[in-house]
Amino acid sequence: MMASAGSIPIKARRELDLMREASRHVGEILLEVRERARPGVTTGELGEVAARAIRQRGVESSFLGYGPHGLPKYPAVICISVNEEIVHGIPGPRVLVEGDIVGLDFGVSVKGWHGDSAVTIPIGRIDGKAAQLLETTREALYKGIEQMVPGKRLSDIGHAIQAHAERAGFSIVRQFVGHGIGKKLHEPPQIPNFGEPGRGPRLLPGMVFAIEPMVNVGSADVRMLEDEWTAVSADGSLSAHFEHTILITESGPEILTRLPGSH
Ligand code: MF3
Ligand code: CO
């Protein structure tokens, strides 16, 4: 049974074990997909790599068919967002070329319990600004994770993320947020990647959050493509996205989707 603090669910040990298992599959499959990403490969082919890995492992996609909010159902098992695409890009015929940055966002469930993670990777050599964007966005994720200690407040996470990204001169996307995760891919609370510190509920052991900053080189404004899923930066500037699923424990954050060699 699910205990809860306010509306934020506290997970039981058995539930956490299933989330650890789902999250490990997510981390391993992301590493597999990363390895296949190189110039000349299409995003659709990378989507097939992820779909095959799901079948082989007998786990369930968290993304395929997702869409409770009046949108067309998400048609793939992974989101692949290239360059100015911020998030939720749909795998297809686009061919990756040297210099691209590619966001890979992926989730699976095991016996109904979810894990969710994203990484943005370089294709071959990328320019200095793009490299700095990737580095800063990953660091911003970890600044947020550092705040996931019992007794801190929810908004401390987003504040730390925003401060780090803006210190580097980049902007934080506001239309998309991190989220609680567990029996559903998206649970309360919503976790903005910006804001004042010291607001919102206190963090408690047993809460599990997916923290996912999206950072643009230029303005934070978002434009949606015709497919109704792909979000791009309104000014066409590069965007990066990193995400982990993290458990709050008595002794601090446990990053469930992190493996040796992963982001
Ligand atoms: N990490 C993404 C998010 O939480 C996953 C989106 S899944 C999709 O928004 F199916 F909605 F694309
Ligand atoms: Co997510």
Short mmCIF file of C-alpha atoms and ligand atoms in Angstrom, two decimals:
data_model
loop_
_atom_site.label_atom_id
_atom_site.label_comp_id
_atom_site.label_asym_id
_atom_site.label_seq_id
_atom_site.Cartn_x
_atom_site.Cartn_y
_atom_site.Cartn_z
CA MET A 1 0.00 0.00 0.00
CA MET A 2 1.12 3.52 -0.68
CA ALA A 3 1.76 5.85 2.21
CA SER A 4 2.04 9.52 1.33
CA ALA A 5 3.20 12.85 2.63
CA GLY A 6 0.65 15.37 1.46
CA SER A 7 0.18 14.27 -2.13
CA ILE A 8 3.74 13.05 -2.59
CA PRO A 9 3.85 9.24 -2.41
CA ILE A 10 6.41 7.53 -0.13
CA LYS A 11 7.58 4.26 -1.65
CA ALA A 12 7.75 0.95 0.19
CA ARG A 13 10.83 -1.29 0.05
CA ARG A 14 9.30 -3.74 -2.45
CA GLU A 15 8.25 -0.88 -4.70
CA LEU A 16 11.73 0.63 -4.54
CA ASP A 17 13.26 -2.70 -5.53
CA LEU A 18 11.10 -2.73 -8.69
CA MET A 19 11.98 0.90 -9.43
CA ARG A 20 15.68 0.08 -8.99
CA GLU A 21 15.27 -2.76 -11.46
CA ALA A 22 13.39 -0.63 -14.01
CA SER A 23 15.93 2.16 -13.61
CA ARG A 24 18.87 -0.20 -14.17
CA HIS A 25 17.29 -1.35 -17.46
CA VAL A 26 16.83 2.31 -18.43
CA GLY A 27 20.48 3.08 -17.71
CA GLU A 28 21.75 0.02 -19.57
CA ILE A 29 19.56 0.57 -22.63
CA LEU A 30 20.54 4.24 -22.83
CA LEU A 31 24.19 3.13 -22.90
CA GLU A 32 23.36 0.70 -25.73
CA VAL A 33 21.62 3.42 -27.74
CA ARG A 34 24.44 5.90 -27.11
CA GLU A 35 26.94 3.45 -28.50
CA ARG A 36 25.03 3.27 -31.80
CA ALA A 37 24.69 7.03 -32.25
CA ARG A 38 27.15 8.26 -34.88
CA PRO A 39 27.16 10.21 -38.16
CA GLY A 40 25.00 8.51 -40.82
CA VAL A 41 22.61 6.80 -38.39
CA THR A 42 18.97 7.90 -38.36
CA THR A 43 17.03 8.68 -35.20
CA GLY A 44 14.55 5.99 -36.31
CA GLU A 45 17.34 3.40 -36.25
CA LEU A 46 18.23 4.43 -32.70
CA GLY A 47 14.55 4.07 -31.81
CA GLU A 48 14.69 0.51 -33.16
CA VAL A 49 17.72 -0.26 -30.97
CA ALA A 50 15.74 0.85 -27.92
CA ALA A 51 12.62 -1.07 -28.97
CA ARG A 52 14.63 -4.27 -29.53
CA ALA A 53 16.31 -3.95 -26.14
CA ILE A 54 12.90 -3.61 -24.48
CA ARG A 55 11.67 -6.79 -26.18
CA GLN A 56 14.81 -8.75 -25.29
CA ARG A 57 14.57 -7.80 -21.63
CA GLY A 58 10.81 -8.36 -21.30
CA VAL A 59 10.22 -4.93 -19.77
CA GLU A 60 7.55 -2.43 -20.72
CA SER A 61 7.94 0.96 -22.41
CA SER A 62 6.83 3.89 -20.26
CA PHE A 63 6.52 6.16 -23.31
CA LEU A 64 4.82 4.20 -26.12
CA GLY A 65 1.14 5.19 -26.24
CA TYR A 66 1.57 7.80 -23.50
CA GLY A 67 -0.76 10.79 -23.75
CA PRO A 68 -3.29 11.60 -21.07
CA HIS A 69 -3.45 15.28 -21.96
CA GLY A 70 -5.49 15.38 -25.16
CA LEU A 71 -2.43 14.97 -27.36
CA PRO A 72 -1.96 12.25 -29.95
CA LYS A 73 -0.47 9.22 -28.20
CA TYR A 74 3.32 9.22 -28.13
CA PRO A 75 4.30 6.85 -30.99
CA ALA A 76 7.74 5.52 -29.91
CA VAL A 77 9.63 4.01 -26.97
CA ILE A 78 12.26 6.77 -26.83
CA CYS A 79 12.34 10.53 -27.39
CA ILE A 80 15.21 11.75 -29.60
CA SER A 81 15.72 15.51 -29.79
CA VAL A 82 18.41 16.93 -32.10
CA ASN A 83 20.12 20.35 -31.74
CA GLU A 84 17.39 23.02 -31.32
CA GLU A 85 14.86 20.35 -30.35
CA ILE A 86 14.38 20.63 -26.58
CA VAL A 87 12.43 17.50 -25.74
CA HIS A 88 9.96 14.85 -26.98
CA GLY A 89 11.39 14.54 -30.49
CA ILE A 90 9.96 11.52 -32.34
CA PRO A 91 12.44 9.05 -33.93
CA GLY A 92 12.26 9.12 -37.74
CA PRO A 93 14.24 9.55 -40.97
CA ARG A 94 16.55 12.34 -39.74
CA VAL A 95 20.20 11.41 -40.33
CA LEU A 96 22.66 12.40 -37.61
CA VAL A 97 25.71 14.36 -38.74
CA GLU A 98 29.01 15.28 -37.11
CA GLY A 99 28.52 18.27 -34.81
CA ASP A 100 24.93 17.44 -33.77
CA ILE A 101 23.92 17.16 -30.14
CA VAL A 102 21.29 14.50 -29.51
CA GLY A 103 18.97 14.17 -26.51
CA LEU A 104 17.96 10.59 -25.70
CA ASP A 105 15.08 10.35 -23.21
CA PHE A 106 13.94 6.87 -22.20
CA GLY A 107 11.75 5.07 -19.67
CA VAL A 108 10.58 1.55 -18.86
CA SER A 109 8.50 -0.13 -16.18
CA VAL A 110 8.89 -3.45 -14.36
CA LYS A 111 5.70 -4.88 -12.84
CA GLY A 112 4.17 -1.43 -13.19
CA TRP A 113 7.00 0.58 -11.56
CA HIS A 114 8.82 3.13 -13.69
CA GLY A 115 12.31 4.56 -14.28
CA ASP A 116 13.03 7.61 -16.49
CA SER A 117 16.33 9.12 -17.64
CA ALA A 118 17.75 11.38 -20.35
CA VAL A 119 21.18 12.30 -21.65
CA THR A 120 22.38 14.62 -24.41
CA ILE A 121 25.37 13.35 -26.38
CA PRO A 122 27.72 14.80 -28.98
CA ILE A 123 27.95 13.28 -32.48
CA GLY A 124 31.64 13.31 -33.35
CA ARG A 125 33.33 16.66 -32.76
CA ILE A 126 31.04 19.48 -31.62
CA ASP A 127 31.82 23.16 -31.24
CA GLY A 128 32.88 24.76 -27.96
CA LYS A 129 29.54 26.37 -27.18
CA ALA A 130 27.68 23.09 -27.65
CA ALA A 131 30.19 21.28 -25.42
CA GLN A 132 29.78 23.91 -22.72
CA LEU A 133 25.98 23.58 -22.96
CA LEU A 134 26.15 19.80 -22.41
CA GLU A 135 28.58 20.17 -19.52
CA THR A 136 26.55 22.91 -17.84
CA THR A 137 23.21 21.10 -18.19
CA ARG A 138 24.64 17.90 -16.71
CA GLU A 139 26.18 19.86 -13.85
CA ALA A 140 22.87 21.66 -13.27
CA LEU A 141 21.13 18.27 -12.92
CA TYR A 142 23.70 17.26 -10.29
CA LYS A 143 23.30 20.59 -8.45
CA GLY A 144 19.60 19.75 -8.19
CA ILE A 145 20.29 16.19 -7.06
CA GLU A 146 22.60 17.50 -4.28
CA GLN A 147 19.56 19.21 -2.76
CA MET A 148 17.67 15.92 -2.43
CA VAL A 149 18.32 15.52 1.28
CA PRO A 150 15.65 14.96 3.95
CA GLY A 151 14.58 18.26 5.50
CA LYS A 152 15.31 20.42 2.43
CA ARG A 153 12.33 21.96 0.60
CA LEU A 154 11.07 21.03 -2.86
CA SER A 155 11.93 24.36 -4.49
CA ASP A 156 15.58 24.10 -3.35
CA ILE A 157 16.07 21.63 -6.23
CA GLY A 158 14.93 23.94 -9.02
CA HIS A 159 16.66 26.93 -7.51
CA ALA A 160 20.03 25.17 -7.55
CA ILE A 161 19.48 24.05 -11.17
CA GLN A 162 18.52 27.53 -12.37
CA ALA A 163 21.38 29.25 -10.57
CA HIS A 164 23.94 26.97 -12.20
CA ALA A 165 22.55 27.26 -15.75
CA GLU A 166 22.12 31.03 -15.61
CA ARG A 167 25.57 31.56 -14.08
CA ALA A 168 26.91 30.10 -17.35
CA GLY A 169 24.77 32.54 -19.39
CA PHE A 170 22.23 29.93 -20.54
CA SER A 171 18.46 29.91 -20.03
CA ILE A 172 16.17 27.43 -18.29
CA VAL A 173 13.12 26.13 -20.17
CA ARG A 174 10.02 26.69 -18.04
CA GLN A 175 7.29 24.81 -19.94
CA PHE A 176 8.61 21.40 -18.93
CA VAL A 177 9.32 20.25 -15.40
CA GLY A 178 10.63 17.32 -13.40
CA HIS A 179 8.14 15.06 -11.67
CA GLY A 180 7.43 12.45 -9.07
CA ILE A 181 7.68 8.93 -10.50
CA GLY A 182 6.58 5.48 -9.36
CA LYS A 183 3.44 3.56 -10.22
CA LYS A 184 2.95 6.19 -12.92
CA LEU A 185 5.55 7.86 -15.11
CA HIS A 186 4.32 11.28 -13.95
CA GLU A 187 3.22 11.62 -10.34
CA PRO A 188 3.01 14.61 -8.03
CA PRO A 189 4.84 16.80 -7.38
CA GLN A 190 5.81 18.86 -10.40
CA ILE A 191 9.40 20.04 -10.03
CA PRO A 192 10.22 23.23 -11.95
CA ASN A 193 13.86 23.75 -12.87
CA PHE A 194 13.75 27.31 -11.50
CA GLY A 195 12.40 29.32 -8.60
CA GLU A 196 12.98 30.77 -5.14
CA PRO A 197 14.59 28.44 -2.61
CA GLY A 198 12.88 27.38 0.65
CA ARG A 199 9.36 26.86 -0.74
CA GLY A 200 7.08 23.82 -0.97
CA PRO A 201 6.94 20.56 0.98
CA ARG A 202 9.87 19.20 2.96
CA LEU A 203 11.72 16.32 1.33
CA LEU A 204 11.41 12.93 3.02
CA PRO A 205 13.10 9.54 2.65
CA GLY A 206 11.17 7.29 0.25
CA MET A 207 10.22 10.05 -2.20
CA VAL A 208 11.37 9.39 -5.77
CA PHE A 209 11.70 12.19 -8.32
CA ALA A 210 12.73 12.45 -11.96
CA ILE A 211 14.77 15.64 -12.20
CA GLU A 212 15.19 16.89 -15.78
CA PRO A 213 16.61 20.31 -16.58
CA MET A 214 16.32 21.58 -20.17
CA VAL A 215 18.71 24.39 -20.97
CA ASN A 216 18.88 26.64 -24.06
CA VAL A 217 21.86 28.61 -25.37
CA GLY A 218 19.54 31.47 -26.39
CA SER A 219 16.10 32.47 -25.15
CA ALA A 220 13.99 30.07 -23.04
CA ASP A 221 10.98 30.40 -25.32
CA VAL A 222 9.48 27.22 -26.75
CA ARG A 223 7.72 26.49 -30.02
CA MET A 224 5.80 23.27 -30.73
CA LEU A 225 6.12 21.43 -34.06
CA GLU A 226 3.15 20.20 -36.11
CA ASP A 227 3.53 16.69 -34.71
CA GLU A 228 2.25 18.18 -31.41
CA TRP A 229 5.08 16.52 -29.46
CA THR A 230 8.42 17.99 -30.50
CA ALA A 231 9.32 21.13 -28.56
CA VAL A 232 12.00 23.35 -30.13
CA SER A 233 13.68 26.53 -28.97
CA ALA A 234 11.73 29.45 -30.48
CA ASP A 235 14.95 31.15 -31.63
CA GLY A 236 16.47 27.96 -33.05
CA SER A 237 19.31 27.93 -30.52
CA LEU A 238 20.81 24.68 -29.21
CA SER A 239 19.11 22.94 -26.28
CA ALA A 240 20.24 20.17 -23.93
CA HIS A 241 18.39 17.84 -21.54
CA PHE A 242 19.65 15.57 -18.77
CA GLU A 243 17.50 13.49 -16.42
CA HIS A 244 17.84 10.94 -13.64
CA THR A 245 15.38 9.09 -11.41
CA ILE A 246 16.48 9.63 -7.82
CA LEU A 247 15.40 8.22 -4.44
CA ILE A 248 15.73 10.35 -1.32
CA THR A 249 17.24 8.28 1.51
CA GLU A 250 18.14 9.13 5.12
CA SER A 251 21.72 9.58 3.97
CA GLY A 252 20.97 11.58 0.80
CA PRO A 253 20.17 10.97 -2.86
CA GLU A 254 20.40 7.53 -4.50
CA ILE A 255 20.51 7.95 -8.29
CA LEU A 256 18.60 4.91 -9.53
CA THR A 257 19.26 5.39 -13.26
CA ARG A 258 23.01 5.99 -12.91
CA LEU A 259 25.45 3.22 -13.87
CA PRO A 260 29.19 3.11 -14.31
CA GLY A 261 29.83 4.88 -17.65
CA SER A 262 26.52 6.71 -17.74
CA HIS A 263 25.88 10.41 -17.26
N1 MF3 B 1 11.22 12.43 -19.45
C1 MF3 B 1 10.09 12.83 -20.28
C2 MF3 B 1 9.09 13.56 -19.44
O1 MF3 B 1 8.95 13.25 -18.28
C3 MF3 B 1 9.44 11.64 -20.88
C4 MF3 B 1 8.32 11.96 -21.77
S1 MF3 B 1 7.56 10.49 -22.25
C5 MF3 B 1 6.50 10.87 -23.48
O2 MF3 B 1 8.43 14.46 -19.94
F1 MF3 B 1 5.93 9.77 -23.79
F2 MF3 B 1 5.66 11.75 -23.02
F3 MF3 B 1 7.16 11.37 -24.48
CO CO B 2 10.73 12.61 -17.14
#
